[in-house]
CSV table of C-alpha atoms in Angstrom, one decimal:
chain,number,residue,atom,x,y,z
A,19,MET,CA,11.1,-12.1,-13.1
A,20,ARG,CA,10.3,-8.8,-14.8
A,21,ILE,CA,7.1,-7.6,-13.1
A,22,SER,CA,4.9,-4.6,-13.9
A,23,VAL,CA,2.7,-3.4,-11.0
A,24,VAL,CA,-0.2,-1.4,-12.3
A,25,GLY,CA,-1.2,1.2,-9.7
A,26,GLY,CA,0.7,3.6,-7.5
A,27,GLY,CA,-1.6,3.8,-4.5
A,28,VAL,CA,-1.0,2.0,-1.2
A,29,ILE,CA,-1.8,-1.5,-2.6
A,30,GLY,CA,0.5,-1.1,-5.6
A,31,LEU,CA,3.4,0.3,-3.7
A,32,SER,CA,3.1,-2.3,-1.0
A,33,CYS,CA,3.2,-5.1,-3.6
A,34,ALA,CA,6.1,-3.4,-5.4
A,35,TYR,CA,8.0,-3.3,-2.1
A,36,ARG,CA,7.5,-7.0,-1.3
A,37,LEU,CA,8.3,-8.1,-4.9
A,38,ALA,CA,11.5,-6.0,-5.2
A,39,GLY,CA,12.6,-7.2,-1.8
A,40,ALA,CA,12.3,-10.7,-3.0
A,41,GLY,CA,14.6,-10.0,-5.9
A,42,HIS,CA,12.3,-9.3,-8.8
A,43,ASP,CA,12.8,-6.6,-11.4
A,44,VAL,CA,9.8,-4.4,-10.7
A,45,THR,CA,8.3,-1.4,-12.6
A,46,VAL,CA,5.3,0.5,-11.2
A,47,VAL,CA,3.0,1.9,-13.9
A,48,THR,CA,0.7,4.6,-12.7
A,49,GLU,CA,-1.2,7.7,-14.0
A,50,THR,CA,-0.3,9.9,-11.0
A,51,GLY,CA,2.1,10.3,-8.1
A,52,PRO,CA,1.2,8.7,-4.7
A,53,GLY,CA,0.0,12.0,-3.3
A,54,GLU,CA,-2.7,12.2,-6.0
A,55,THR,CA,-4.2,8.7,-5.5
A,56,THR,CA,-7.3,7.8,-3.7
A,57,SER,CA,-5.1,6.3,-0.9
A,58,ALA,CA,-3.9,9.9,-0.1
A,59,VAL,CA,-7.4,11.0,0.8
A,60,ALA,CA,-8.0,8.2,3.3
A,61,GLY,CA,-8.5,9.1,7.0
A,62,GLY,CA,-5.9,6.5,7.8
A,63,VAL,CA,-7.2,4.7,10.8
A,64,LEU,CA,-6.4,1.0,10.6
A,65,PHE,CA,-9.3,-1.4,10.8
A,66,PRO,CA,-11.7,-2.9,8.3
A,67,PRO,CA,-15.5,-2.2,8.1
A,68,LEU,CA,-17.5,-3.8,10.9
A,69,ALA,CA,-19.2,-6.3,8.6
A,70,ALA,CA,-15.9,-7.4,6.9
A,71,ASN,CA,-15.6,-10.7,8.8
A,72,SER,CA,-13.7,-13.3,6.9
A,73,ASP,CA,-10.5,-15.3,7.5
A,74,ARG,CA,-8.7,-13.4,4.7
A,75,VAL,CA,-9.6,-10.0,6.1
A,76,ASP,CA,-8.7,-11.0,9.6
A,77,ARG,CA,-5.3,-12.3,8.4
A,78,TRP,CA,-4.6,-9.3,6.2
A,79,THR,CA,-5.5,-6.9,9.0
A,80,ALA,CA,-3.4,-8.6,11.6
A,81,THR,CA,-0.4,-8.7,9.2
A,82,SER,CA,-0.8,-5.0,8.5
A,83,VAL,CA,-1.1,-4.0,12.2
A,84,GLU,CA,2.2,-5.7,12.9
A,85,GLU,CA,3.9,-4.3,9.9
A,86,TYR,CA,2.9,-0.7,10.7
A,87,ARG,CA,3.8,-1.2,14.3
A,88,GLY,CA,7.4,-2.1,13.5
A,89,LEU,CA,7.9,-0.1,10.3
A,90,GLY,CA,9.2,3.1,11.9
A,91,ALA,CA,7.8,5.1,9.0
A,92,PRO,CA,7.0,8.8,9.1
A,93,GLY,CA,3.3,9.6,9.3
A,94,VAL,CA,2.6,6.3,11.2
A,95,ARG,CA,1.7,6.2,14.9
A,96,MET,CA,0.1,3.7,17.2
A,97,VAL,CA,-2.8,5.4,18.9
A,98,ARG,CA,-5.6,4.3,21.2
A,99,GLY,CA,-9.2,5.2,20.3
A,100,THR,CA,-12.9,4.2,20.2
A,101,TYR,CA,-15.1,2.6,17.6
A,102,LEU,CA,-18.8,3.1,18.4
A,103,VAL,CA,-21.0,0.3,17.0
A,104,PRO,CA,-24.7,-0.7,17.3
A,105,ARG,CA,-25.2,-2.2,20.7
A,106,GLU,CA,-26.4,-5.5,19.3
A,107,ALA,CA,-23.4,-5.9,17.0
A,108,PRO,CA,-21.3,-8.9,17.8
A,109,LEU,CA,-17.6,-8.6,18.3
A,110,PRO,CA,-16.0,-8.7,14.8
A,111,SER,CA,-13.4,-11.4,14.4
A,112,TRP,CA,-10.8,-8.9,13.1
A,113,ALA,CA,-10.9,-7.0,16.4
A,114,LEU,CA,-9.1,-9.9,18.1
A,115,SER,CA,-5.8,-8.8,16.5
A,116,MET,CA,-6.1,-5.3,17.8
A,117,PRO,CA,-3.7,-4.4,20.7
A,118,GLY,CA,-5.3,-3.7,24.0
A,119,LEU,CA,-8.9,-4.5,23.0
A,120,ASP,CA,-11.7,-3.6,25.4
A,121,HIS,CA,-15.2,-4.6,24.4
A,122,GLU,CA,-18.5,-3.6,25.8
A,123,PRO,CA,-21.9,-3.3,24.1
A,124,GLY,CA,-21.8,-0.5,21.6
A,125,ARG,CA,-18.1,0.3,22.0
A,126,LEU,CA,-14.8,-1.2,21.0
A,127,THR,CA,-11.6,0.5,22.3
A,128,PHE,CA,-8.2,-0.5,21.1
A,129,THR,CA,-4.8,0.7,19.8
A,130,THR,CA,-4.2,0.7,16.1
A,131,ALA,CA,-2.1,2.5,13.5
A,132,LEU,CA,-3.0,6.0,12.4
A,133,VAL,CA,-1.5,6.7,9.0
A,134,ASP,CA,-1.1,10.3,7.7
A,135,THR,CA,-1.5,8.9,4.2
A,136,PRO,CA,0.3,11.6,2.0
A,137,VAL,CA,3.3,11.6,4.3
A,138,TYR,CA,3.4,7.8,4.5
A,139,LEU,CA,2.9,7.2,0.8
A,140,GLY,CA,5.7,9.6,-0.1
A,141,TRP,CA,8.0,7.7,2.3
A,142,LEU,CA,6.9,4.3,0.9
A,143,ALA,CA,7.5,5.5,-2.7
A,144,GLY,CA,11.0,6.5,-1.7
A,145,GLN,CA,11.6,3.1,-0.1
A,146,VAL,CA,10.3,1.4,-3.2
A,147,ALA,CA,12.7,3.5,-5.4
A,148,ALA,CA,15.6,2.6,-3.1
A,149,LEU,CA,15.0,-1.1,-3.9
A,150,GLY,CA,15.5,-0.3,-7.6
A,151,VAL,CA,11.9,-0.1,-8.6
A,152,ARG,CA,11.3,2.1,-11.7
A,153,THR,CA,8.1,4.2,-12.0
A,154,GLU,CA,6.4,5.0,-15.4
A,155,TYR,CA,3.7,7.6,-15.5
A,156,ARG,CA,1.2,6.6,-18.2
A,157,THR,CA,-2.3,5.2,-18.7
A,158,VAL,CA,-2.6,1.5,-19.1
A,159,THR,CA,-5.6,0.4,-21.4
A,160,ARG,CA,-4.8,-3.3,-21.7
A,161,LEU,CA,-2.9,-5.5,-19.2
A,162,ASP,CA,-1.8,-7.8,-22.1
A,163,ASP,CA,0.1,-4.8,-23.6
A,164,LEU,CA,2.6,-4.7,-20.8
A,165,GLY,CA,5.8,-6.5,-21.9
A,166,ALA,CA,6.7,-8.1,-18.5
A,167,ASP,CA,6.9,-11.7,-17.4
A,168,LEU,CA,4.1,-11.1,-15.0
A,169,VAL,CA,1.7,-8.2,-14.3
A,170,VAL,CA,0.1,-7.3,-10.9
A,171,ASN,CA,-3.3,-5.5,-11.4
A,172,ALA,CA,-3.4,-3.2,-8.4
A,173,ALA,CA,-5.1,-0.3,-10.2
A,174,GLY,CA,-7.8,0.4,-7.6
A,175,LEU,CA,-10.9,1.7,-9.4
A,176,GLY,CA,-9.3,1.0,-12.7
A,177,GLY,CA,-8.6,-2.6,-11.7
A,178,GLY,CA,-12.1,-3.7,-12.6
A,179,ARG,CA,-12.0,-2.1,-16.0
A,180,LEU,CA,-8.7,-3.6,-16.9
A,181,ALA,CA,-9.9,-7.1,-15.8
A,182,GLY,CA,-13.3,-6.7,-17.5
A,183,ASP,CA,-15.0,-6.9,-14.1
A,184,GLY,CA,-18.1,-4.8,-13.8
A,185,THR,CA,-18.6,-5.4,-10.1
A,186,VAL,CA,-16.2,-2.7,-9.1
A,187,VAL,CA,-18.0,0.6,-8.5
A,188,PRO,CA,-16.8,4.0,-7.2
A,189,VAL,CA,-18.1,5.1,-3.8
A,190,GLY,CA,-17.3,8.7,-3.1
A,191,GLY,CA,-16.0,9.7,0.2
A,192,GLN,CA,-15.6,13.4,1.2
A,193,VAL,CA,-13.4,14.4,4.2
A,194,VAL,CA,-12.6,17.7,5.8
A,195,HIS,CA,-9.3,18.6,7.4
A,196,LEU,CA,-9.4,20.7,10.6
A,197,ALA,CA,-6.5,22.1,12.6
A,198,ASP,CA,-5.6,19.6,15.3
A,199,PRO,CA,-6.2,21.2,18.8
A,200,GLY,CA,-4.1,18.5,20.4
A,201,LEU,CA,-6.3,15.4,20.3
A,202,THR,CA,-4.8,12.3,21.8
A,203,GLU,CA,-7.3,9.7,20.6
A,204,TRP,CA,-9.3,8.9,17.5
A,205,ILE,CA,-13.0,8.1,17.4
A,206,VAL,CA,-15.2,6.5,14.7
A,207,ASP,CA,-18.9,6.5,15.1
A,208,GLY,CA,-20.4,3.6,13.2
A,209,ALA,CA,-23.5,3.4,15.3
A,210,THR,CA,-25.4,6.1,13.5
A,211,PRO,CA,-26.9,6.0,9.9
A,212,VAL,CA,-24.3,8.5,8.8
A,213,LEU,CA,-20.7,7.6,9.6
A,214,ARG,CA,-18.6,10.1,11.6
A,215,HIS,CA,-14.9,9.9,12.2
A,216,VAL,CA,-12.3,12.1,13.8
A,217,ILE,CA,-8.7,11.0,13.2
A,218,PRO,CA,-5.9,13.3,14.5
A,219,HIS,CA,-2.5,13.4,12.8
A,220,GLY,CA,-0.7,16.1,14.8
A,221,ARG,CA,-1.1,19.1,12.7
A,222,HIS,CA,-4.5,18.3,11.2
A,223,VAL,CA,-7.5,16.1,12.0
A,224,VAL,CA,-9.3,14.2,9.2
A,225,CYS,CA,-13.0,14.5,9.8
A,226,GLY,CA,-15.6,12.6,7.8
A,227,GLY,CA,-17.3,11.3,6.1
A,228,THR,CA,-19.7,10.2,3.3
A,229,GLN,CA,-20.6,7.0,1.4
A,230,GLU,CA,-21.8,8.0,-2.1
A,231,PRO,CA,-22.2,5.1,-4.5
A,232,GLY,CA,-21.7,6.0,-8.2
A,233,ARG,CA,-20.1,9.4,-7.5
A,234,ASP,CA,-17.7,10.4,-10.3
A,235,SER,CA,-16.5,13.8,-9.2
A,236,VAL,CA,-13.7,14.6,-6.8
A,237,GLU,CA,-14.7,18.2,-6.4
A,238,PRO,CA,-15.7,18.8,-2.7
A,239,ASP,CA,-19.3,19.9,-2.0
A,240,PRO,CA,-19.3,23.0,0.3
A,241,GLY,CA,-22.7,22.0,1.8
A,242,VAL,CA,-21.3,18.5,2.6
A,243,THR,CA,-18.2,20.1,4.1
A,244,ALA,CA,-20.3,22.2,6.4
A,245,ASP,CA,-22.4,19.2,7.4
A,246,ILE,CA,-19.3,17.1,8.2
A,247,VAL,CA,-17.8,19.9,10.3
A,248,ARG,CA,-21.0,20.2,12.3
A,249,ARG,CA,-21.4,16.5,12.9
A,250,CYS,CA,-17.8,16.0,13.9
A,251,ARG,CA,-17.8,19.0,16.3
A,252,ASP,CA,-20.9,17.5,17.9
A,253,LEU,CA,-18.9,14.2,18.3
A,254,VAL,CA,-15.7,15.9,19.6
A,255,PRO,CA,-16.5,19.3,21.2
A,256,ALA,CA,-12.8,20.1,21.4
A,257,LEU,CA,-13.0,20.8,17.7
A,258,ALA,CA,-15.5,23.7,18.2
A,259,ASP,CA,-12.9,26.4,17.4
A,260,ALA,CA,-10.6,24.4,15.2
A,261,PRO,CA,-10.1,26.2,11.8
A,262,VAL,CA,-11.2,24.4,8.7
A,263,LEU,CA,-8.1,23.7,6.5
A,264,GLY,CA,-9.8,22.2,3.5
A,265,ALA,CA,-11.8,19.3,2.0
A,266,LYS,CA,-11.0,16.4,-0.2
A,267,VAL,CA,-12.9,13.7,-2.1
A,268,GLY,CA,-11.7,10.1,-2.9
A,269,LEU,CA,-13.5,7.5,-5.1
A,270,ARG,CA,-13.2,4.2,-3.2
A,271,PRO,CA,-13.0,1.1,-5.4
A,272,PHE,CA,-15.7,-1.0,-4.0
A,273,ARG,CA,-16.4,-4.7,-4.9
A,274,PRO,CA,-18.5,-7.3,-3.1
A,275,GLU,CA,-15.2,-8.8,-2.0
A,276,VAL,CA,-11.6,-8.1,-2.7
A,277,ARG,CA,-10.3,-9.9,-5.8
A,278,LEU,CA,-6.8,-11.5,-5.1
A,279,ASP,CA,-6.0,-14.3,-7.4
A,280,ARG,CA,-3.8,-15.3,-10.3
A,281,ASP,CA,-5.0,-15.8,-13.9
A,282,GLY,CA,-2.0,-16.9,-16.0
A,283,ARG,CA,0.6,-14.2,-16.1
A,284,ILE,CA,-1.8,-11.7,-14.3
A,285,VAL,CA,-2.1,-11.4,-10.5
A,286,HIS,CA,-5.3,-9.4,-9.6
A,287,CYS,CA,-5.4,-7.4,-6.4
A,288,TYR,CA,-8.2,-4.9,-6.4
A,289,GLY,CA,-11.6,-4.0,-5.0
A,290,HIS,CA,-10.4,-3.0,-1.5
A,291,GLY,CA,-13.0,-0.2,-1.1
A,292,GLY,CA,-12.0,2.1,1.8
A,293,ALA,CA,-9.8,-0.5,3.5
A,294,GLY,CA,-6.7,-0.3,1.3
A,295,ILE,CA,-4.5,1.1,4.1
A,296,THR,CA,-5.8,-1.6,6.5
A,297,VAL,CA,-5.1,-4.7,4.4
A,298,ALA,CA,-2.2,-3.5,2.2
A,299,TRP,CA,0.6,-5.5,3.8
A,300,GLY,CA,-1.4,-8.7,4.1
A,301,CYS,CA,-2.5,-8.4,0.5
A,302,ALA,CA,1.1,-7.7,-0.6
A,303,ASP,CA,2.3,-10.9,1.1
A,304,ASP,CA,-0.4,-12.9,-0.7
A,305,VAL,CA,0.6,-11.4,-4.0
A,306,LEU,CA,4.2,-12.3,-3.4
A,307,ALA,CA,3.1,-15.9,-2.6
A,308,LEU,CA,1.2,-16.1,-5.9
A,309,VAL,CA,4.2,-14.8,-7.8
């Protein structure tokens, strides 16, 4: 079939890859290149939020871990690290798919994929193009206007608007890049009211972060930058002298739960919040199955 995939972030590109690999004639329609999407701002450590316990999320996460592990893509490494959680928090079901899981009260340690998102997305876009997928850079205002046999709505924050779904809201996330002093493990602190994460990618470390519902600006706040740097240096003292390289803001497309279903000639796949990198390949497989 002729299929238009609306959205050029990690979800849209993963869907396009699966669909083209199955023999469909695919066009990606996007406003920006992959390096300018929200996906490119993500810290890139592969696991869903602590509270995201569901059979779908577990399956999507397990599928993506295995895909990244065997992909051989630039910007993707399997690295061990620590997730700090409230001591009373039960073991989340998705953690059972993580290689080398060690669990004790207040701490999960496991190996997962670290994805340097701009590097990986550039590679993935190249792989998609090599499969014959075309890319059109334009704004889509109505899904019905696309002259394809089938449309995949993977437009991230715009996915809700295109579907007439008011439950999708932007949640701003600011991160800071520091020079990598040679860190060999990642750490995410979800046990405190303000999330902290330190995710090393070789030349830089992504430090964060913020959760700002309703934010509409992607301009970094210098005060927030300074606060993130302070909090992450407290968490990882090895960053004490690491130069600050810059700051970025992404607007995560949050929804009470991911929408992944088919409505006539439209397959909807949006509302992944900050977990797009984590569930991308599992979601792409489900989109292919619906097609």
